[in-house]
Amino acid sequence: MNEPLALEPLVLGIETSCDETGIGIVRGRTLLSNTIASSMDEHARYGGVVPEVAARAHLEALQPTIDAALAEAQVSLHDLDAIAVTSGPGLAGALMVGVGAAKGLAVSLNKPLYAVNHLVGHIAADIVTPESEPLEYPTIALLVSGGHTSLLHVRDLTTDVELLGETIDDAAGEAFDKVARLLSLPYPGGPEIDRAADSSPSGAGDPKAIRFPRGLSKATDMAKHRYDFSFSGLKTAVARWVEREEDAGRALSASQRADVAASFREAVVDVLVTKALAACADRGVPRLLLGGGVIANKRLREVAIQRAEAAGVTVRIPPLSLCTDNGAMIAALAADLIASGRRPSTLAFGADSTLPVTEIQVAERVETQGSAA
Amino acid sequence: MILAVDTSLGTAVALIDSDGQVRADACSPDPLGHAEVIGTLLERTVSDIGDGVITHVVAGMGPGPFTGLRIGIATARAFAIGRGIPVVPVPSHFAAALSILEAEAPEARFAIVTDARRREVAISVFDGVDADGIPNLVEPTVLVPRSGADARLDGIHQIEVATLDAGALARVGMLAARAGRELTGVEPIYLRQPDVTIPGAPKRVS
Ligand SMILES: [Zn+2]
């Protein structure tokens, strides 16, 4: 395990922090495969990710996903230089399936193992985006999914990531799911809200029809929660609005539903983009990286690009297949850690559902005397 | 050689020779912390085997608390993937039963009892070994309230176990592999559905 590592290490990454079993393979900064098995459909009837259902699905998906990733990358397990795995943050029981698998694989193959941070992995997704310019630092990163909503200041991918703020209640993706339910739309809510807002029979909804609240955006909140997010008040406001209509005996018309969907989405997008660009301005960083599954939302991408351009901020958005949770970003982060000379993790780490973003790598081995550096 | 991994109770890893003798084993009785300890225990078990070749990995399939149980199965499967060798799934209670049968050869039926949390226990009733030398499970494994175990078992000797001998698990797996038998499927022995309810209409907020 002490052989010098290749400059462009071949790394297999395992990601199981939520409902996607992701196995990715990279060679240095080159993406070789990004294979994902999702249990999303199994969660649909519950209206949200059920941790036990997700964990059961990871265990079943493990072998077929690893096999598919190896086949796509056209490499054998023995060619690998290292294994990487998400240690946190995420759903504990789901994470533990990946941690167990990664340890089994690393010991079996006698390969070094890197336990890494899921959120920082989302940033690393950018560096394996095919045919993209190298990521410039520092950058502000906005990571939005069903599990997290975080604003980061990234000075260096492998050594210096600062959490500026995060959601204090629901993740943005969860808010989409909950509001979809209020409008009797299926799970996952993001694409459904989009469809309701953009293509209702009566035409597109008016994003300005209803002024829903922007969480933590009042001057009093901004003092303490300048970069934090809150979506639970927004969800309640939508629920009140719908109830008021129903109490008055008015069933929501198609155009009203389109307006509610568009206005809700506008509120989410507005607060995400406003706070991200405020961070860019405050920190003097003219770069914004977007990541996480909610980036699939077209309106979010549009507004971010428009308003960033007006503010002189360059926006980077990895392809959607690298924005949703995946193993390639975990492998990519480990490959950069290896290239920067970091030692592997010990085998003694666990899953940490609240792993802070400052812990980019977990349980790095302490150099022992006489070991090859 | 055959490797066995079980996290249905504590964390237990063992390696046996083809004659069933334990070559190496390592375990932690801690009913939590499986994810943290399993890599080190596994590495300790397989690191010093000379020219030996591991041909099978036996996975203890439970029953056991789900989160912990899955870690051992995931580890066992990934180890097998790495070596390109088969996984032999074995119900963990079979290993507990074989340990009892090897140690004291009880003549009557006996029940292996393990804690299943929520004031329930998992029970498997065995009666000697079958023609393949595998403990003879005479009733399907069930979950019962702890307070109802005595009535359910009606005088059958109960043996409650809190740790598992992975060497015995490996031997059960070896016997099953030799006999070409599957003692359980690929699904862990959960015995409980996930705790979820299908949501009704959204609750009113005003
Ligand atoms: Zn994520």
Coordinates of C-alpha atoms and ligand atoms in Angstrom, one line a residue:
Chain A
M1 CA 0.0 0.0 0.0
N2 CA 3.0 2.3 0.1
E3 CA 3.9 2.3 -3.5
P4 CA 4.0 5.8 -5.0
L5 CA 0.7 6.7 -6.6
A6 CA 0.3 7.5 -10.2
L7 CA 0.0 11.2 -11.1
E8 CA -3.3 10.4 -12.8
P9 CA -4.6 7.8 -10.4
L10 CA -7.4 5.4 -11.5
V11 CA -10.0 5.7 -8.8
L12 CA -13.3 4.0 -8.2
G13 CA -15.7 6.1 -6.1
I14 CA -18.7 4.8 -4.1
E15 CA -21.6 7.1 -3.2
T16 CA -24.6 6.0 -1.1
S17 CA -25.5 9.1 1.0
C18 CA -29.1 9.3 -0.2
D19 CA -31.2 7.5 -2.7
E20 CA -28.7 7.0 -5.5
T21 CA -26.2 4.2 -5.6
G22 CA -23.4 5.8 -7.5
I23 CA -20.3 4.1 -8.8
G24 CA -17.9 6.3 -10.7
I25 CA -14.4 5.7 -12.2
V26 CA -12.0 8.4 -13.1
R27 CA -8.4 8.5 -14.3
G28 CA -7.0 11.7 -12.8
R29 CA -9.4 14.3 -14.1
T30 CA -10.8 12.2 -16.8
L31 CA -14.2 10.7 -16.4
L32 CA -14.4 7.0 -17.4
S33 CA -17.8 6.0 -16.0
N34 CA -20.6 7.4 -14.0
T35 CA -23.1 4.7 -13.2
I36 CA -26.1 5.3 -11.0
A37 CA -28.9 3.1 -9.7
S38 CA -31.7 5.2 -8.2
S39 CA -34.3 4.0 -5.7
M40 CA -36.4 7.1 -6.4
D41 CA -39.3 5.2 -7.7
E42 CA -39.6 3.2 -4.5
H43 CA -39.9 6.4 -2.5
A44 CA -42.5 7.9 -4.8
R45 CA -45.5 6.5 -2.9
Y46 CA -44.2 7.9 0.4
G47 CA -43.7 11.4 -1.0
G48 CA -40.0 11.6 0.1
V49 CA -36.9 9.5 0.6
V50 CA -37.4 6.8 3.2
P51 CA -34.0 6.1 4.7
E52 CA -34.6 2.4 5.4
V53 CA -35.9 1.9 1.8
A54 CA -32.9 3.7 0.4
A55 CA -30.5 1.6 2.5
R56 CA -32.1 -1.7 1.4
A57 CA -31.9 -0.6 -2.2
H58 CA -28.2 0.3 -1.9
L59 CA -27.3 -3.1 -0.8
E60 CA -29.1 -4.7 -3.7
A61 CA -27.7 -2.3 -6.3
L62 CA -24.1 -2.5 -5.2
Q63 CA -22.8 -5.4 -7.3
P64 CA -24.7 -4.7 -10.5
T65 CA -23.7 -1.0 -10.3
I66 CA -20.0 -1.8 -9.8
D67 CA -20.1 -4.3 -12.6
A68 CA -21.7 -1.8 -15.0
A69 CA -19.2 0.9 -14.0
L70 CA -16.2 -1.3 -14.7
A71 CA -17.6 -2.5 -18.0
E72 CA -18.2 1.1 -19.1
A73 CA -14.8 2.3 -18.1
Q74 CA -13.2 -0.8 -19.6
V75 CA -10.9 -1.3 -16.6
S76 CA -10.5 -4.2 -14.2
L77 CA -10.5 -3.8 -10.4
H78 CA -6.9 -4.8 -10.3
D79 CA -6.0 -1.7 -12.4
L80 CA -7.3 0.6 -9.7
D81 CA -4.9 2.8 -7.8
A82 CA -7.4 3.6 -5.0
I83 CA -11.0 3.3 -3.8
A84 CA -13.0 6.3 -2.6
V85 CA -16.2 6.5 -0.6
T86 CA -18.6 9.1 0.8
S87 CA -18.2 9.1 4.6
G88 CA -20.8 11.9 5.1
P89 CA -22.9 13.9 5.3
G90 CA -26.1 12.0 4.4
L91 CA -28.4 9.4 5.7
A92 CA -26.5 7.3 8.2
G93 CA -27.9 3.9 7.3
A94 CA -27.4 4.6 3.6
L95 CA -23.9 5.8 4.0
M96 CA -22.9 2.7 6.0
V97 CA -23.7 0.4 3.1
G98 CA -21.1 2.3 1.0
V99 CA -18.6 2.4 3.8
G100 CA -18.9 -1.3 4.4
A101 CA -18.5 -2.0 0.7
A102 CA -15.6 0.3 0.3
K103 CA -13.7 -1.3 3.1
G104 CA -14.5 -4.8 1.8
L105 CA -13.2 -3.9 -1.7
A106 CA -10.1 -2.0 -0.4
V107 CA -9.0 -4.9 1.8
S108 CA -9.9 -7.5 -0.8
L109 CA -7.8 -5.7 -3.5
N110 CA -5.2 -4.4 -1.0
K111 CA -5.7 -0.8 -2.4
P112 CA -5.7 2.5 -0.5
L113 CA -9.0 3.9 0.6
Y114 CA -10.0 7.5 0.7
A115 CA -13.0 8.5 2.8
V116 CA -14.3 11.9 1.6
N117 CA -17.0 14.6 2.1
H118 CA -20.1 14.4 -0.1
L119 CA -20.6 18.1 -0.3
V120 CA -17.0 18.7 -1.4
G121 CA -17.6 15.9 -3.9
H122 CA -20.3 18.0 -5.5
I123 CA -17.6 20.6 -6.2
A124 CA -15.2 18.0 -7.6
A125 CA -17.9 17.0 -10.1
D126 CA -16.9 20.1 -12.0
I127 CA -13.3 19.0 -12.5
V128 CA -14.2 15.8 -14.3
T129 CA -16.7 17.5 -16.5
P130 CA -15.6 16.6 -20.0
E131 CA -14.0 19.3 -22.1
S132 CA -14.4 22.0 -19.5
E133 CA -11.9 24.7 -18.6
P134 CA -10.1 24.1 -15.3
L135 CA -12.0 25.2 -12.3
E136 CA -10.6 28.5 -11.0
Y137 CA -10.3 29.3 -7.3
P138 CA -11.6 30.8 -5.2
T139 CA -15.2 30.1 -6.1
I140 CA -18.5 30.4 -4.4
A141 CA -20.5 27.1 -4.6
L142 CA -24.3 26.7 -4.2
L143 CA -25.3 23.1 -3.7
V144 CA -29.0 22.4 -3.8
S145 CA -30.7 19.0 -3.6
G146 CA -33.4 17.1 -1.7
G147 CA -30.9 16.5 1.1
H148 CA -28.9 19.7 1.3
T149 CA -28.9 23.4 0.5
S150 CA -25.4 24.8 1.2
L151 CA -23.4 27.8 0.2
L152 CA -19.7 27.4 0.3
H153 CA -16.6 29.5 -0.3
V154 CA -14.0 27.2 -2.0
R155 CA -10.5 28.5 -1.9
D156 CA -9.0 25.1 -2.7
L157 CA -10.8 21.8 -3.4
T158 CA -8.5 19.6 -1.3
T159 CA -7.6 21.9 1.5
D160 CA -9.8 24.9 2.0
V161 CA -13.6 24.8 1.9
E162 CA -15.7 27.1 4.1
L163 CA -19.4 26.7 4.9
L164 CA -21.0 30.1 4.5
G165 CA -24.5 29.0 5.2
E166 CA -27.0 26.2 4.8
T167 CA -30.7 25.5 5.3
I168 CA -32.0 25.7 8.8
D169 CA -35.0 23.5 8.1
D170 CA -36.0 21.9 4.8
A171 CA -33.7 21.4 1.9
A172 CA -34.8 23.2 -1.3
G173 CA -35.6 19.9 -3.0
E174 CA -37.7 18.9 0.0
A175 CA -39.7 22.1 -0.4
F176 CA -40.4 21.2 -4.0
D177 CA -41.6 17.8 -2.9
K178 CA -43.9 19.2 -0.2
V179 CA -45.4 21.9 -2.3
A180 CA -46.0 19.3 -5.1
R181 CA -48.0 17.3 -2.6
L182 CA -50.1 20.4 -1.7
L183 CA -50.9 20.7 -5.4
S184 CA -51.7 17.0 -5.6
L185 CA -48.7 16.4 -7.8
P186 CA -46.5 13.3 -7.6
Y187 CA -43.0 12.8 -6.3
P188 CA -40.3 14.0 -7.0
G189 CA -41.8 17.5 -6.9
G190 CA -39.1 19.4 -8.8
P191 CA -40.0 18.4 -12.4
E192 CA -43.7 18.3 -11.5
I193 CA -43.7 21.9 -10.2
D194 CA -41.8 22.9 -13.4
R195 CA -44.4 21.2 -15.6
A196 CA -47.3 22.8 -13.7
A197 CA -45.6 26.2 -13.8
D198 CA -44.5 26.2 -17.5
S199 CA -47.0 24.1 -19.4
S200 CA -50.4 24.1 -17.8
P201 CA -53.3 23.9 -20.2
S202 CA -54.0 27.6 -19.6
G203 CA -50.4 28.6 -20.4
A204 CA -47.4 29.4 -18.3
G205 CA -48.0 30.5 -14.7
D206 CA -47.2 34.0 -13.6
P207 CA -44.2 34.0 -11.3
K208 CA -45.3 37.4 -9.9
A209 CA -49.0 36.3 -9.3
I210 CA -48.5 35.6 -5.6
R211 CA -45.8 37.2 -3.5
F212 CA -44.6 34.2 -1.4
P213 CA -42.2 35.0 1.4
R214 CA -38.4 34.8 0.9
G215 CA -37.0 33.0 3.9
L216 CA -34.3 34.7 6.0
S217 CA -34.2 37.7 3.7
K218 CA -35.5 40.4 6.0
A219 CA -32.9 42.8 7.4
T220 CA -33.3 41.4 10.9
D221 CA -32.7 37.9 9.6
M222 CA -29.8 38.9 7.4
A223 CA -27.8 40.0 10.4
K224 CA -27.6 36.4 11.7
H225 CA -28.5 34.3 8.7
R226 CA -27.0 36.2 5.8
Y227 CA -26.1 33.0 3.9
D228 CA -28.6 30.6 5.5
F229 CA -31.8 29.3 3.9
S230 CA -35.2 28.5 5.3
F231 CA -38.0 27.0 3.2
S232 CA -40.5 25.8 5.8
G233 CA -42.2 29.2 6.1
L234 CA -42.6 29.3 2.3
K235 CA -44.1 25.9 2.2
T236 CA -46.6 26.9 5.0
A237 CA -47.5 30.1 3.0
V238 CA -48.3 28.0 0.0
A239 CA -50.4 25.7 2.1
R240 CA -52.3 28.7 3.6
W241 CA -53.0 30.1 0.2
V242 CA -54.3 26.8 -1.2
E243 CA -56.5 26.3 1.9
R244 CA -57.9 29.8 1.7
E245 CA -59.1 29.1 -1.8
E246 CA -60.5 25.8 -0.9
D247 CA -62.3 27.2 2.2
A248 CA -63.9 29.7 0.0
G249 CA -65.3 26.8 -2.0
R250 CA -63.1 27.5 -5.0
A251 CA -61.4 24.5 -6.5
L252 CA -58.0 25.6 -7.9
S253 CA -58.2 26.3 -11.6
A254 CA -55.5 25.2 -13.9
S255 CA -54.2 28.7 -14.3
Q256 CA -54.2 29.2 -10.5
R257 CA -52.2 26.1 -10.0
A258 CA -49.8 27.3 -12.6
D259 CA -49.5 30.6 -10.8
V260 CA -48.9 29.0 -7.4
A261 CA -46.3 26.7 -8.9
A262 CA -44.5 29.5 -10.8
S263 CA -44.7 31.9 -7.8
F264 CA -43.4 29.3 -5.4
R265 CA -40.6 28.3 -7.7
E266 CA -39.7 32.0 -8.2
A267 CA -39.5 32.5 -4.4
V268 CA -37.1 29.5 -4.0
V269 CA -35.0 30.5 -7.0
D270 CA -34.9 34.2 -5.9
V271 CA -33.6 33.5 -2.5
L272 CA -31.1 30.9 -3.7
V273 CA -29.6 33.2 -6.3
T274 CA -29.8 36.3 -4.2
K275 CA -27.8 34.8 -1.4
A276 CA -25.3 33.1 -3.7
L277 CA -24.6 36.4 -5.5
A278 CA -24.4 38.3 -2.2
A279 CA -21.7 35.8 -1.1
C280 CA -19.9 36.5 -4.4
A281 CA -20.1 40.2 -3.8
D282 CA -19.2 40.1 -0.1
R283 CA -16.2 37.8 -0.7
G284 CA -15.1 39.5 -3.9
V285 CA -15.3 36.2 -5.7
P286 CA -16.6 36.6 -9.3
R287 CA -17.3 32.9 -9.8
L288 CA -20.3 30.8 -8.9
L289 CA -20.4 27.0 -9.2
L290 CA -23.8 25.3 -9.0
G291 CA -24.3 21.7 -8.0
G292 CA -26.9 19.2 -6.6
G293 CA -30.0 17.7 -8.2
V294 CA -32.2 20.8 -7.9
I295 CA -29.9 22.4 -10.5
A296 CA -32.0 20.3 -13.0
N297 CA -34.5 23.1 -12.5
K298 CA -34.4 25.1 -15.7
R299 CA -35.7 28.3 -14.1
L300 CA -33.0 28.2 -11.4
R301 CA -30.3 27.9 -14.1
E302 CA -31.9 30.7 -16.1
V303 CA -32.2 33.2 -13.3
A304 CA -28.7 32.3 -11.9
I305 CA -27.1 32.9 -15.3
Q306 CA -29.0 36.1 -16.0
R307 CA -28.4 37.7 -12.6
A308 CA -24.8 36.5 -12.4
E309 CA -24.1 38.1 -15.7
A310 CA -25.5 41.4 -14.6
A311 CA -23.3 41.1 -11.5
G312 CA -20.2 40.2 -13.4
V313 CA -20.1 36.7 -12.0
T314 CA -19.2 33.7 -14.1
V315 CA -21.5 30.7 -13.6
R316 CA -20.4 27.1 -14.0
I317 CA -22.8 24.2 -14.1
P318 CA -21.6 20.7 -14.5
P319 CA -23.8 18.5 -16.7
L320 CA -26.9 17.2 -14.9
S321 CA -25.6 13.6 -14.7
L322 CA -22.7 15.0 -12.5
C323 CA -24.9 17.4 -10.5
T324 CA -27.1 14.7 -9.0
D325 CA -25.4 12.5 -6.5
N326 CA -22.9 10.2 -8.2
G327 CA -19.8 8.2 -7.5
A328 CA -17.7 9.9 -10.2
M329 CA -17.5 13.1 -8.1
I330 CA -16.3 11.1 -5.1
A331 CA -13.7 9.4 -7.2
A332 CA -12.7 12.8 -8.7
L333 CA -12.2 14.3 -5.2
A334 CA -10.0 11.4 -4.1
A335 CA -8.0 11.6 -7.3
D336 CA -7.2 15.3 -6.6
L337 CA -6.4 14.4 -3.0
I338 CA -4.0 11.7 -4.2
A339 CA -2.4 14.1 -6.8
S340 CA -1.9 16.6 -4.0
G341 CA 0.0 14.0 -2.0
R342 CA -2.6 13.1 0.6
R343 CA -2.2 9.8 2.4
P344 CA -5.1 7.3 2.3
S345 CA -7.6 7.1 5.1
T346 CA -7.2 4.5 7.9
L347 CA -9.8 1.7 7.9
A348 CA -11.2 3.1 11.2
F349 CA -13.7 5.7 9.9
G350 CA -17.4 5.4 10.0
A351 CA -20.4 7.2 8.5
D352 CA -21.0 10.7 9.7
S353 CA -24.4 12.0 8.9
T354 CA -23.4 15.6 9.8
L355 CA -19.8 15.6 8.6
P356 CA -18.8 19.3 8.4
V357 CA -17.7 20.6 5.0
T358 CA -14.3 21.5 6.4
E359 CA -13.5 17.8 6.7
I360 CA -12.7 17.2 3.1
Q361 CA -11.0 13.9 3.8
V362 CA -11.8 11.7 6.8
A363 CA -9.3 9.8 8.9
E364 CA -6.2 10.5 6.9
R365 CA -3.5 8.1 8.0
V366 CA -0.8 9.6 10.1
E367 CA 2.6 9.3 8.6
T368 CA 4.6 6.7 10.4
Q369 CA 8.4 6.8 10.7
G370 CA 10.2 5.1 7.9
S371 CA 7.2 4.9 5.6
A372 CA 7.6 5.9 2.0
A373 CA 6.3 9.5 1.7
Chain B
M1 CA -10.0 -21.1 2.7
I2 CA -13.3 -19.6 3.5
L3 CA -13.9 -16.1 4.9
A4 CA -17.0 -15.3 6.9
V5 CA -18.3 -11.9 7.9
D6 CA -21.3 -11.2 10.2
T7 CA -22.6 -8.0 11.7
S8 CA -26.0 -9.3 13.0
L9 CA -24.9 -8.8 16.6
G10 CA -21.4 -7.5 17.1
T11 CA -18.9 -7.6 14.3
A12 CA -17.3 -11.0 13.6
V13 CA -14.8 -12.0 10.9
A14 CA -13.1 -15.4 10.6
L15 CA -11.1 -17.4 8.1
I16 CA -11.2 -21.2 8.1
D17 CA -9.2 -23.9 6.3
S18 CA -10.8 -26.5 4.1
D19 CA -10.9 -28.8 7.1
G20 CA -13.0 -26.3 9.0
Q21 CA -10.2 -25.2 11.4
V22 CA -10.0 -21.5 12.2
R23 CA -7.0 -19.9 10.7
A24 CA -7.6 -16.4 11.9
D25 CA -10.5 -14.5 13.5
A26 CA -11.2 -11.1 14.9
C27 CA -14.4 -9.7 16.5
S28 CA -15.9 -6.9 18.4
P29 CA -18.8 -7.6 20.7
D30 CA -20.0 -4.0 20.4
P31 CA -23.6 -4.1 19.0
L32 CA -22.9 -0.7 17.4
G33 CA -19.9 0.7 15.5
H34 CA -19.9 -2.0 12.8
A35 CA -18.9 0.5 10.1
E36 CA -16.0 1.8 12.1
V37 CA -14.5 -1.6 13.1
I38 CA -15.2 -3.9 10.2
G39 CA -12.3 -2.8 7.9
T40 CA -9.6 -3.3 10.6
L41 CA -11.1 -6.7 11.7
L42 CA -11.2 -7.8 8.1
E43 CA -7.7 -6.7 7.3
R44 CA -6.3 -8.4 10.4
T45 CA -8.1 -11.6 9.5
V46 CA -6.9 -11.9 5.9
S47 CA -3.5 -10.2 6.0
D48 CA -1.3 -13.1 7.0
I49 CA -2.4 -16.1 5.0
G50 CA 0.7 -16.9 3.1
D51 CA -0.1 -18.8 -0.1
G52 CA -3.6 -19.5 1.0
V53 CA -6.4 -18.8 -1.4
I54 CA -9.8 -17.6 -0.3
T55 CA -12.4 -19.4 -2.4
H56 CA -15.7 -18.3 -0.8
V57 CA -17.1 -15.5 1.3
V58 CA -19.8 -16.4 3.7
A59 CA -22.2 -13.5 4.6
G60 CA -24.2 -13.7 7.8
M61 CA -27.7 -12.6 6.6
G62 CA -29.3 -12.0 10.0
P63 CA -31.7 -11.6 11.5
G64 CA -30.3 -8.5 13.2
P65 CA -30.8 -4.7 13.5
F66 CA -31.0 -3.7 9.9
T67 CA -28.4 -0.9 9.8
G68 CA -25.7 -2.9 11.4
L69 CA -26.6 -6.1 9.6
R70 CA -26.2 -4.6 6.1
I71 CA -22.7 -3.4 6.8
G72 CA -21.3 -6.9 7.1
I73 CA -23.2 -8.1 4.0
A74 CA -22.0 -5.1 2.0
T75 CA -18.4 -5.8 3.1
A76 CA -18.7 -9.5 2.3
R77 CA -20.1 -8.8 -1.1
A78 CA -17.5 -6.2 -2.0
F79 CA -14.7 -8.4 -0.8
A80 CA -16.0 -11.2 -3.0
I81 CA -16.3 -8.8 -6.0
G82 CA -12.7 -7.8 -5.4
R83 CA -11.5 -11.4 -5.5
G84 CA -14.0 -12.6 -8.1
I85 CA -15.3 -15.4 -5.8
P86 CA -18.8 -16.4 -4.8
V87 CA -20.8 -15.2 -1.8
V88 CA -22.5 -17.9 0.3
P89 CA -25.4 -16.3 2.2
V90 CA -26.1 -18.0 5.6
P91 CA -28.7 -17.2 8.2
S92 CA -26.7 -16.0 11.2
H93 CA -28.8 -18.3 13.6
F94 CA -27.3 -21.3 11.8
A95 CA -23.9 -20.3 13.0
A96 CA -25.1 -19.9 16.6
A97 CA -26.8 -23.3 16.4
L98 CA -23.7 -25.0 15.0
S99 CA -21.6 -23.5 17.8
I100 CA -24.1 -25.1 20.3
L101 CA -24.2 -28.4 18.5
E102 CA -20.4 -28.6 18.3
A103 CA -20.0 -27.7 22.0
E104 CA -22.6 -29.7 23.8
A105 CA -24.5 -31.8 21.2
P106 CA -27.9 -31.3 22.8
E107 CA -30.3 -34.2 22.1
A108 CA -33.5 -32.2 22.3
R109 CA -34.7 -29.3 20.2
F110 CA -33.3 -25.9 21.2
A111 CA -34.0 -22.4 20.3
I112 CA -31.5 -19.7 19.3
V113 CA -32.8 -16.4 20.6
T114 CA -31.4 -13.0 19.6
D115 CA -32.5 -9.5 20.6
A116 CA -34.4 -7.8 17.8
R117 CA -35.0 -4.4 19.7
R118 CA -38.4 -2.9 20.3
R119 CA -38.9 -5.5 23.0
E120 CA -38.9 -8.3 20.5
V121 CA -36.7 -11.3 20.0
A122 CA -35.9 -13.4 16.9
I123 CA -36.3 -17.1 17.4
S124 CA -35.1 -20.1 15.4
V125 CA -35.7 -23.7 16.6
F126 CA -33.1 -26.3 15.6
D127 CA -33.0 -30.1 16.0
G128 CA -29.6 -31.7 15.6
V129 CA -27.9 -31.6 12.2
D130 CA -29.1 -32.9 8.8
A131 CA -27.4 -35.3 6.5
D132 CA -25.0 -32.5 5.3
G133 CA -24.0 -31.7 8.8
I134 CA -25.9 -28.4 8.7
P135 CA -28.1 -27.5 11.7
N136 CA -31.6 -28.7 11.2
L137 CA -34.0 -25.7 11.3
V138 CA -37.4 -27.2 12.2
E139 CA -39.5 -24.0 12.2
P140 CA -39.1 -20.8 10.2
T141 CA -37.3 -18.0 12.1
V142 CA -39.9 -15.6 13.6
L143 CA -40.0 -12.3 15.6
V144 CA -42.0 -12.5 18.8
P145 CA -42.4 -10.1 21.8
R146 CA -39.8 -10.9 24.4
S147 CA -42.6 -11.5 26.9
G148 CA -44.2 -14.0 24.7
A149 CA -41.2 -16.1 23.9
D150 CA -41.7 -18.6 26.7
A151 CA -45.3 -19.3 25.7
R152 CA -44.3 -19.6 22.1
L153 CA -41.5 -22.0 22.7
D154 CA -43.4 -24.1 25.2
G155 CA -40.5 -25.7 27.2
I156 CA -38.0 -25.8 24.3
H157 CA -34.6 -24.9 25.7
Q158 CA -33.8 -21.3 24.9
I159 CA -30.2 -20.1 24.2
E160 CA -29.9 -16.4 24.0
V161 CA -26.8 -15.3 22.2
A162 CA -25.2 -11.8 22.1
T163 CA -22.2 -12.6 19.9
L164 CA -21.6 -14.8 16.9
D165 CA -18.8 -17.1 16.1
A166 CA -17.8 -16.3 12.6
G167 CA -15.7 -19.5 12.4
A168 CA -19.0 -21.5 12.9
L169 CA -20.6 -19.3 10.3
A170 CA -17.8 -20.1 7.9
R171 CA -18.2 -23.9 8.6
V172 CA -22.0 -23.7 7.9
G173 CA -21.2 -21.9 4.6
M174 CA -18.6 -24.5 3.7
L175 CA -21.1 -27.3 4.3
A176 CA -23.8 -25.5 2.3
A177 CA -21.4 -24.8 -0.6
R178 CA -20.2 -28.4 -0.7
A179 CA -23.8 -29.7 -0.6
G180 CA -24.8 -27.2 -3.3
R181 CA -27.5 -25.8 -1.0
E182 CA -28.8 -22.3 -0.5
L183 CA -29.8 -21.8 3.1
T184 CA -31.3 -18.3 2.4
G185 CA -31.7 -15.9 -0.5
V186 CA -29.8 -12.8 -1.4
E187 CA -32.1 -10.6 0.6
P188 CA -31.1 -10.0 4.3
I189 CA -33.4 -11.7 6.8
Y190 CA -35.2 -8.5 7.8
L191 CA -38.3 -10.0 9.3
R192 CA -39.8 -6.4 9.5
Q193 CA -41.0 -4.1 6.8
P194 CA -39.5 -0.6 6.7
D195 CA -41.2 1.8 9.1
V196 CA -43.2 3.9 6.7
T197 CA -46.7 4.9 6.2
I198 CA -48.2 6.1 2.9
P199 CA -49.0 9.8 3.5
G200 CA -52.6 10.9 3.4
A201 CA -53.8 14.3 2.5
P202 CA -51.5 17.1 3.7
K203 CA -52.3 18.4 7.2
R204 CA -54.0 21.8 7.4
V205 CA -51.8 24.7 8.5
S206 CA -54.5 27.3 9.1
Ligands
ZN1 ZN -25.7 15.6 -2.8

